[in-house]
Tab-separated table of C-alpha atoms and ligand atoms in Angstrom:
chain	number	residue	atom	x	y	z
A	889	UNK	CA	0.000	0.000	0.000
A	890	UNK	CA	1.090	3.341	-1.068
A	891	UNK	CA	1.796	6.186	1.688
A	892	UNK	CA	-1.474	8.845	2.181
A	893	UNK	CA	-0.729	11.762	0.470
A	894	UNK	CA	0.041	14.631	2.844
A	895	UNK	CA	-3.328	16.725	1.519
A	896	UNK	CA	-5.459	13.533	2.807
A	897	UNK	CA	-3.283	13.489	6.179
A	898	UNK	CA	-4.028	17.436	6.895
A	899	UNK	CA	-7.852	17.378	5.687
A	900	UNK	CA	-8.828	13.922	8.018
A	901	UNK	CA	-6.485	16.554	10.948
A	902	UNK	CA	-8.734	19.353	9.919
A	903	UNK	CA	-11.852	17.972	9.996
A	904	UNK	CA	-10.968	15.789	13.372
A	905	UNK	CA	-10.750	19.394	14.821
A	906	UNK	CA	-14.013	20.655	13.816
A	907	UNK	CA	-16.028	17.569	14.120
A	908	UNK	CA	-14.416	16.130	17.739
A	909	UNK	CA	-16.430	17.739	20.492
A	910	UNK	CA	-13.825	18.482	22.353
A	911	UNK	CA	-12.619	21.102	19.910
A	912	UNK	CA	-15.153	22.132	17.438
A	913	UNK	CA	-12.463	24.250	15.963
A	914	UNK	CA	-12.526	25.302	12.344
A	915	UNK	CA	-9.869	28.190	12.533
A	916	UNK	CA	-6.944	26.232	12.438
A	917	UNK	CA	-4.243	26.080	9.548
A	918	UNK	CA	-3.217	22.328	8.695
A	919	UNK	CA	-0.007	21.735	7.324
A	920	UNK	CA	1.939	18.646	6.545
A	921	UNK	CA	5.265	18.240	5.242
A	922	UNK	CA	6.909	15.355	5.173
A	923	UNK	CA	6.786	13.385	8.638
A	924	UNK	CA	5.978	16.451	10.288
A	925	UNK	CA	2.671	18.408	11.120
A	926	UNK	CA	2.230	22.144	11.609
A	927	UNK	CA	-1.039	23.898	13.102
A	928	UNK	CA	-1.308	27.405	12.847
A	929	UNK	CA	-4.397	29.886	14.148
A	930	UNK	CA	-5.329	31.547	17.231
A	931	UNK	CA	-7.428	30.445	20.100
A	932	UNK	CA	-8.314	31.675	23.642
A	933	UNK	CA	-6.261	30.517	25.869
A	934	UNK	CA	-3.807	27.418	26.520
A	935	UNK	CA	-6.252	25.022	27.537
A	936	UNK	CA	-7.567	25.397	23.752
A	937	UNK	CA	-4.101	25.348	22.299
A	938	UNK	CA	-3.407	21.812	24.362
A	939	UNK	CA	-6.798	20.143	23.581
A	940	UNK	CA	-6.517	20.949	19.684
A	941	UNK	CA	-3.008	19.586	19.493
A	942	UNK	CA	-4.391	16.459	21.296
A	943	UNK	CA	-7.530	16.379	18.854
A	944	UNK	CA	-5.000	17.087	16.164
A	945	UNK	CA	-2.003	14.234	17.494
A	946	UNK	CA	-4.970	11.298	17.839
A	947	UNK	CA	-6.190	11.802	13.911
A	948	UNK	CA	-2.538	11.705	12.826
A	949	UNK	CA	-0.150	10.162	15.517
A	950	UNK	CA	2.326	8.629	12.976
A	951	UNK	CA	3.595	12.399	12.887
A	952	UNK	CA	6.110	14.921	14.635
A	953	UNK	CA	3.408	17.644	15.784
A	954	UNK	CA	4.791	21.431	15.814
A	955	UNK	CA	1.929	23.382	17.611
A	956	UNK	CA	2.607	26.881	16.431
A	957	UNK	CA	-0.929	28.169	17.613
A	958	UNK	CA	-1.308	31.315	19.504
A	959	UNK	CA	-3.360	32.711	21.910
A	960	UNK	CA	-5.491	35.448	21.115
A	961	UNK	CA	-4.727	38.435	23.424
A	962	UNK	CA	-6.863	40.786	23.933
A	963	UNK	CA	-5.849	44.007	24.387
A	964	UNK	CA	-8.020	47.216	25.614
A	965	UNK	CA	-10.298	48.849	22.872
A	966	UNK	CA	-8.240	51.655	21.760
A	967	UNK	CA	-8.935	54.563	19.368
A	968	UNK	CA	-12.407	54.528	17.448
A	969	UNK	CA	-12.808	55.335	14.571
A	970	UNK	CA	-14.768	58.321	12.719
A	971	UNK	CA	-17.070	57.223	9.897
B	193	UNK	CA	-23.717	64.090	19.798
B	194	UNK	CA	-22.098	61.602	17.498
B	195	UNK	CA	-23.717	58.098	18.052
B	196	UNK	CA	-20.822	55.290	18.755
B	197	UNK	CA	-21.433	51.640	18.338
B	198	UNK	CA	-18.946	48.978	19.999
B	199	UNK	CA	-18.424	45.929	18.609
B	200	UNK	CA	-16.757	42.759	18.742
B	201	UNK	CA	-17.606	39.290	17.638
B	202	UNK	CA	-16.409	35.512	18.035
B	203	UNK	CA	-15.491	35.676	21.423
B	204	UNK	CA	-16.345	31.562	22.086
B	205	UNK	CA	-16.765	31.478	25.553
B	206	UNK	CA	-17.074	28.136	27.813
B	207	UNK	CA	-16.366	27.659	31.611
B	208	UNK	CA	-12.739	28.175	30.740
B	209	UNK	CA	-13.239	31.808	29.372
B	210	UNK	CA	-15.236	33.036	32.239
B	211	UNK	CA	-14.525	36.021	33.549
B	212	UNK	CA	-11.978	36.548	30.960
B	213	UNK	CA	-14.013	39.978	29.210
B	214	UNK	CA	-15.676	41.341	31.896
B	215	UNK	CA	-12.842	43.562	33.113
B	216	UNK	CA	-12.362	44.570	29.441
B	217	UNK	CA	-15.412	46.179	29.480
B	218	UNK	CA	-15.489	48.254	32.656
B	219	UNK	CA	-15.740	52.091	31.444
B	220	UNK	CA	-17.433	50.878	28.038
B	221	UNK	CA	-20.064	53.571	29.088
B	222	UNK	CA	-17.298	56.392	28.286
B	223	UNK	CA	-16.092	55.016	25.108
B	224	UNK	CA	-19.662	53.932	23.488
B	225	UNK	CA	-23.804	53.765	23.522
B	226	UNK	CA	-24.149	50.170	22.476
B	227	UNK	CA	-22.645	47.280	22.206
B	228	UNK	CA	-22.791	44.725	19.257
B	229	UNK	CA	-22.264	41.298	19.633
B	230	UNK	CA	-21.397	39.640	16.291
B	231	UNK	CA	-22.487	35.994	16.974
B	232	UNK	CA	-20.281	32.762	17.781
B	233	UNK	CA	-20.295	33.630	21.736
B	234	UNK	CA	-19.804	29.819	22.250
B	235	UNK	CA	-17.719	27.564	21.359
B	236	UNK	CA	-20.239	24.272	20.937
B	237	UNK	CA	-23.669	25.539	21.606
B	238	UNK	CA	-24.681	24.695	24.498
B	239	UNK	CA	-26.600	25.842	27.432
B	240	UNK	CA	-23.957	25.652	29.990
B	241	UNK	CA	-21.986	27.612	27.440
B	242	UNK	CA	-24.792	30.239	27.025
B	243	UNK	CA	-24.938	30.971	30.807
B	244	UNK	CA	-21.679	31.668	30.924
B	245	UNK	CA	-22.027	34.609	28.059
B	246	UNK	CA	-25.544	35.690	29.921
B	247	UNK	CA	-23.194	36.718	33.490
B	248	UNK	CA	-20.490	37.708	31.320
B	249	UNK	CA	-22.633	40.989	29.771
B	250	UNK	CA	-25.330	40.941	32.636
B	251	UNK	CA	-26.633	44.399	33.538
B	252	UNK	CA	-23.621	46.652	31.407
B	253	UNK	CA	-23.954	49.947	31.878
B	254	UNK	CA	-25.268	50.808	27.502
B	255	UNK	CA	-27.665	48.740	25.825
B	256	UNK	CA	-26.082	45.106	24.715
B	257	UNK	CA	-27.537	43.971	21.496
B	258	UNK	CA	-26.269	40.278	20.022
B	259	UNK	CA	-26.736	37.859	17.197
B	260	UNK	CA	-26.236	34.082	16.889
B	261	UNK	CA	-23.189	32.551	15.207
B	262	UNK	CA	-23.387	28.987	13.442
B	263	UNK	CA	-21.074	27.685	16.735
B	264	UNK	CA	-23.688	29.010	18.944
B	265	UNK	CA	-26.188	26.830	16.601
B	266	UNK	CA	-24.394	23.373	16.656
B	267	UNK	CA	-25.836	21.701	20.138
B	268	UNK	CA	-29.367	22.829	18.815
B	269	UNK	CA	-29.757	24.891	21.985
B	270	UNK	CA	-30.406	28.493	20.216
B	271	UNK	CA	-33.306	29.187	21.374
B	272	UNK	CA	-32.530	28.483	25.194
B	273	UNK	CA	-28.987	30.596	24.567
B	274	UNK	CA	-31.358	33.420	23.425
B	275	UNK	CA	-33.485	33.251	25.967
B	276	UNK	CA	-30.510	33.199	28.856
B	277	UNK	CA	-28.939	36.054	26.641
B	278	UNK	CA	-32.376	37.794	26.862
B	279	UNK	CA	-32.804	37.162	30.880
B	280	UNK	CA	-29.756	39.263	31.565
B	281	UNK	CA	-30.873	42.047	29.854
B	282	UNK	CA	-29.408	41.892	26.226
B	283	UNK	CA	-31.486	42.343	23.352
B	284	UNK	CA	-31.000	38.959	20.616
B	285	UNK	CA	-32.016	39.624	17.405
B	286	UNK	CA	-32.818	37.077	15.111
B	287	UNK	CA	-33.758	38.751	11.349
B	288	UNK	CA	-35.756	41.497	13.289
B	289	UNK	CA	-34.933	44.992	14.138
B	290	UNK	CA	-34.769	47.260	17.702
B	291	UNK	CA	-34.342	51.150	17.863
B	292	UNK	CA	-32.465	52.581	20.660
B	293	UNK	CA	-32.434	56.055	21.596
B	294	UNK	CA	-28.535	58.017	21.781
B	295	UNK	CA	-28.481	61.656	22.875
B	296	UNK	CA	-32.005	62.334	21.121
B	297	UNK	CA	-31.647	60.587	18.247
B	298	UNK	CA	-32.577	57.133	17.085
B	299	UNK	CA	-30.627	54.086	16.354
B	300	UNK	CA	-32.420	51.445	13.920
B	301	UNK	CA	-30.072	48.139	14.746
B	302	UNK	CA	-31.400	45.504	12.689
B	303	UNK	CA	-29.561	42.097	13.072
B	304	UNK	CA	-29.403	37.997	12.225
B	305	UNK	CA	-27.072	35.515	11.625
B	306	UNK	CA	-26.884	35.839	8.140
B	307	UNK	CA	-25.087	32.944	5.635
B	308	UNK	CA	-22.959	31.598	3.078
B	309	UNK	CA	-23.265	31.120	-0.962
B	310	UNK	CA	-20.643	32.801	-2.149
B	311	UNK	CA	-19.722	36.275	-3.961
B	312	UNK	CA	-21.455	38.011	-7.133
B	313	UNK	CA	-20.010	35.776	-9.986
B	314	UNK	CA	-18.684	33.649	-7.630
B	315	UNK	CA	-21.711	31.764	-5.658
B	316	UNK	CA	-24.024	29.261	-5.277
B	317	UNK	CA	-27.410	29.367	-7.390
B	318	UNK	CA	-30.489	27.612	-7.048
B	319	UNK	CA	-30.419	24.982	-8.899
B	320	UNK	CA	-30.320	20.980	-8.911
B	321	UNK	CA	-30.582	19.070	-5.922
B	322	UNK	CA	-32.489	20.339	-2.916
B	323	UNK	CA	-30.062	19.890	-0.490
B	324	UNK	CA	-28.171	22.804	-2.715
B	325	UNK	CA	-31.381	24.857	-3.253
B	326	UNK	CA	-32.125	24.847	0.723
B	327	UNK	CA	-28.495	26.770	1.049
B	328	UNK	CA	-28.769	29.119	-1.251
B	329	UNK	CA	-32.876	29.757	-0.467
B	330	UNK	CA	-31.908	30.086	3.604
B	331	UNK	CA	-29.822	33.036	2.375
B	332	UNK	CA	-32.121	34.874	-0.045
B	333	UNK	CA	-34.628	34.209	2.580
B	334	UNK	CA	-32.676	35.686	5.390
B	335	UNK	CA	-31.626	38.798	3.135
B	336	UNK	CA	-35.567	39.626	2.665
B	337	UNK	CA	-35.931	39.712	5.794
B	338	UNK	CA	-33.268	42.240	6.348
B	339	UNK	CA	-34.712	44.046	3.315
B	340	UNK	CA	-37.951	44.379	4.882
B	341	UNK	CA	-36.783	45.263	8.776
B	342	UNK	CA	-34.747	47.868	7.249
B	343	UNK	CA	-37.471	48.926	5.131
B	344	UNK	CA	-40.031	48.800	8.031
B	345	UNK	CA	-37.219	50.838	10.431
B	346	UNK	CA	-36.990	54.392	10.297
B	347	UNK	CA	-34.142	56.088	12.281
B	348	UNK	CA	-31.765	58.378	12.655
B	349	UNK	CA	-28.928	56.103	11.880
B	350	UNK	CA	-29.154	52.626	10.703
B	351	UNK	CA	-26.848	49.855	11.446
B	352	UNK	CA	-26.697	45.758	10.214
B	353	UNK	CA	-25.327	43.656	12.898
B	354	UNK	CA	-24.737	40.282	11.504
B	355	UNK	CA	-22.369	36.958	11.971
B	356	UNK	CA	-21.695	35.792	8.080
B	357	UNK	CA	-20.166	38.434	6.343
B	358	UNK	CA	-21.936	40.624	3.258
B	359	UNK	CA	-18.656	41.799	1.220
B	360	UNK	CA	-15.434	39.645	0.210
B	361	UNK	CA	-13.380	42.646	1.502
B	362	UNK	CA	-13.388	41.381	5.083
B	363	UNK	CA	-11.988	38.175	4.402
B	364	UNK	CA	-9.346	38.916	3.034
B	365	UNK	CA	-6.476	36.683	4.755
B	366	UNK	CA	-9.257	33.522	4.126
B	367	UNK	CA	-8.693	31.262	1.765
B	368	UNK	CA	-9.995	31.689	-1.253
B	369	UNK	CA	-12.015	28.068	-1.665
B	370	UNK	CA	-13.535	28.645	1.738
B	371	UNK	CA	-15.173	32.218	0.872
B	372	UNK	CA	-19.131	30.673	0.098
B	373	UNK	CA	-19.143	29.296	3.334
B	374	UNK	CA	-18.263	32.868	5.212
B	375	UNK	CA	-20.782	35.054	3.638
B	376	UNK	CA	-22.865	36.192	0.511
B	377	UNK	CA	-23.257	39.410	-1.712
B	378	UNK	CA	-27.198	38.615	-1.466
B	379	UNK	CA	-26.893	40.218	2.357
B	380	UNK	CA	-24.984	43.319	1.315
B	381	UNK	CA	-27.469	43.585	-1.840
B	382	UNK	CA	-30.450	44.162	0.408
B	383	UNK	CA	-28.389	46.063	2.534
B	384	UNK	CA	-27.651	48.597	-0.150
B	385	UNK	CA	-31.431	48.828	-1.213
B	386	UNK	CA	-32.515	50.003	1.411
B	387	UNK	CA	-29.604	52.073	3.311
B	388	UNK	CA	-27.789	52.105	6.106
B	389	UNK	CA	-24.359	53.905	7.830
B	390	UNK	CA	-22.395	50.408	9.043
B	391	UNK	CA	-22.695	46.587	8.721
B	392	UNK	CA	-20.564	45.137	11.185
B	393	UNK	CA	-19.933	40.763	11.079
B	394	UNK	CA	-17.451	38.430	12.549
B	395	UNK	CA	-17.153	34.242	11.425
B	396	UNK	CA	-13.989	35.307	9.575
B	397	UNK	CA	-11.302	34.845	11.955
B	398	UNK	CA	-8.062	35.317	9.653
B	399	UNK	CA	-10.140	38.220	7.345
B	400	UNK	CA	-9.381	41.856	7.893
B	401	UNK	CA	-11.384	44.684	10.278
B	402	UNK	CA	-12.120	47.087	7.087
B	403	UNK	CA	-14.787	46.778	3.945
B	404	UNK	CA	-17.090	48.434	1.876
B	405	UNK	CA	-20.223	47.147	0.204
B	406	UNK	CA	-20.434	47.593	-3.918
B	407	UNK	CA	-23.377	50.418	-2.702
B	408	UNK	CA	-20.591	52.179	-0.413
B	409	UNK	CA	-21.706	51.299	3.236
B	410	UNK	CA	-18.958	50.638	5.491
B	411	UNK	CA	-18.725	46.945	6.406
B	412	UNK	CA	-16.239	45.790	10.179
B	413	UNK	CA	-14.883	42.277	10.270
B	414	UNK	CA	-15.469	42.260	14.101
B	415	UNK	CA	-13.956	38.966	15.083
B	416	UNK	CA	-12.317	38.886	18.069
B	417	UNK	CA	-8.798	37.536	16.211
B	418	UNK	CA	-9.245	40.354	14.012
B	419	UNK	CA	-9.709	43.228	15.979
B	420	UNK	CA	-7.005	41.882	18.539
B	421	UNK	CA	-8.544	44.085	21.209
B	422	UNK	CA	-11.730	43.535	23.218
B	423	UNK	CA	-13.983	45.713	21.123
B	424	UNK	CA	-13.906	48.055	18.309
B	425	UNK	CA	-16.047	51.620	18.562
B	426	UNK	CA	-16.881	53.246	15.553
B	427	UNK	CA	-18.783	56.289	15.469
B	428	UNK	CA	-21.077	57.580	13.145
B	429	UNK	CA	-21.253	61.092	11.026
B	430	UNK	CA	-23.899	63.167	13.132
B	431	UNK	CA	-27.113	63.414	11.526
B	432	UNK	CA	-27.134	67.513	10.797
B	433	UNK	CA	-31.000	67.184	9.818
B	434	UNK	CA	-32.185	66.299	13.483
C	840	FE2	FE1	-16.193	32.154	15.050
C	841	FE2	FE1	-18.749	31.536	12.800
């Protein structure tokens, strides 16, 4: 049997996170390169950022997971604007 | 006195989030008359998750006026969310309109979720199988009604508070294949035929704050990821004729 092709590997990652109910998460960039797998996005805090790379190392545990996800900060409102 | 609206959207809450905004919006009262809440205030739906957004905005000190996201959808527990949102003093609009007074003048806010289909050119028709024509005729539905509140809404100033987003603008930073599913021209279309100063959305997480509709109205990507700060005020031209 031939290897799965990286795209198949990121899209079964990307769906895990938006269809597991522990994550629900459709913002998150899926990248796979080789042996290695990259998420990208931001979420609210690190309890997000740890469950998603769980979600995330389950669906594809054959490879090396780089969690590069941030978490969102948010900052006070600042200037508004004139329309 | 110039109206100002603040805004944000996305903010996903769950147990883990609580408490997390509220100090962010101590002293809103100085900075704005309203707040809009651009929809996806949970993260899966639920009740448990709806209480925690009801004692999040309880009793601010402006008027607190939200729509429903397609997160805040997925446990099938809208209609209790709304009705927690609406017990703690928010107003929840759902394809329907409100009018607030600011400093003698009125404020026609008239909100929903909105939906996907694509961009003019671009989009879904309605056409072939029904699971396709029950998309694309949620949509059109959903942007008659808009046509009609706005229609049937008279203010001052006039402003569409929605989740999906209307205009392409605002997403960009999206990918490209994923654009039908964040919004549809059909929203900004009856938007444009009948008037008003601001549409602010969310849903788009990597878009961009700043958009216009093909009519000129001035569209806000909202999202929480987007704006990076807890909300955005914008505030409109004063309305010389009152
Ligand atoms: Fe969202
Ligand atoms: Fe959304």
């Amino acid at each position: 049997m031939a290897g799965e092709a990286p795209q198949y590997v990121a899209a079964r990652v990307q769906r895990a996170l938006a269809e597991d109910e522990r994550t629900h998460e459709l913002g998150i960039r899926v990248d796979v390169r080789g042996d290695q797998i990259f998420l990208r996005g931001q979420v609210g805090d690190e309890y997000r950022r740890e469950t998603i790379a769980g979600v995330a190392g389950e669906a594809a545990p054959e490879l090396e997971l780089h969690n590069e996800i941030s978490v969102v900060e948010v900052r006070d409102p600042g200037e508004e604007e004139n329309l | 006195m110039k109206v100002r609206i603040a805004a944000v959207g996305d903010i996903h809450m769950g147990e883990d989030l609580r408490g997390r905004f509220r100090p962010r919006f101590a002293g809103i009262e100085e900075r704005a008359d309203v707040l809009l809440l651009a929809g996806d205030l949970t993260r899966h739906g639920t009740e448990e998750e709806g209480r925690v957004v009801a004692d999040e905005f309880r009793d601010l000190p402006i008027p607190v006026v939200a729509v429903l996201g397609n997160h805040d959808y997925h446990s099938d527990a809208e209609e209790i969310i709304s009705v927690l949102l609406r017990n703690a003093g928010m107003i929840v609009l759902d394809d329907q309109a409100t009018v607030i007074e600011c400093h003698g003048e009125t404020l026609g806010i008239v909100g929903g979720k909105g939906f996907g289909g694509g961009f003019a050119g671009k989009c879904a028709s309605e056409f072939g199988e029904p699971e396709t024509k029950a998309f694309v005729r949620h949509t059109k539905d959903i942007a008659e009604r808009w046509r009609v509140a706005l229609k049937e809404t008279p203010a001052d100033h006039r402003v569409v508070l929605a989740h999906y987003s209307p205009v392409k603008d605002t997403l960009e930073g999206e990918p490209k294949e994923i654009y039908p599913f964040l919004g549809s021209y059909l929203l900004a279309e009856a938007v444009d035929a009948e008037g008003a100063d601001l549409i602010v959305h969310g849903h788009a997480h990597l878009g961009c704050e700043k958009g216009l509709t093909p009519g000129g109205i001035r569209v806000r990507n909202v999202a929480l990821p987007v704006l990076g700060r807890a909300y955005g005020v914008y505030s409109l031209k004063e309305d010389l004729n009152v």
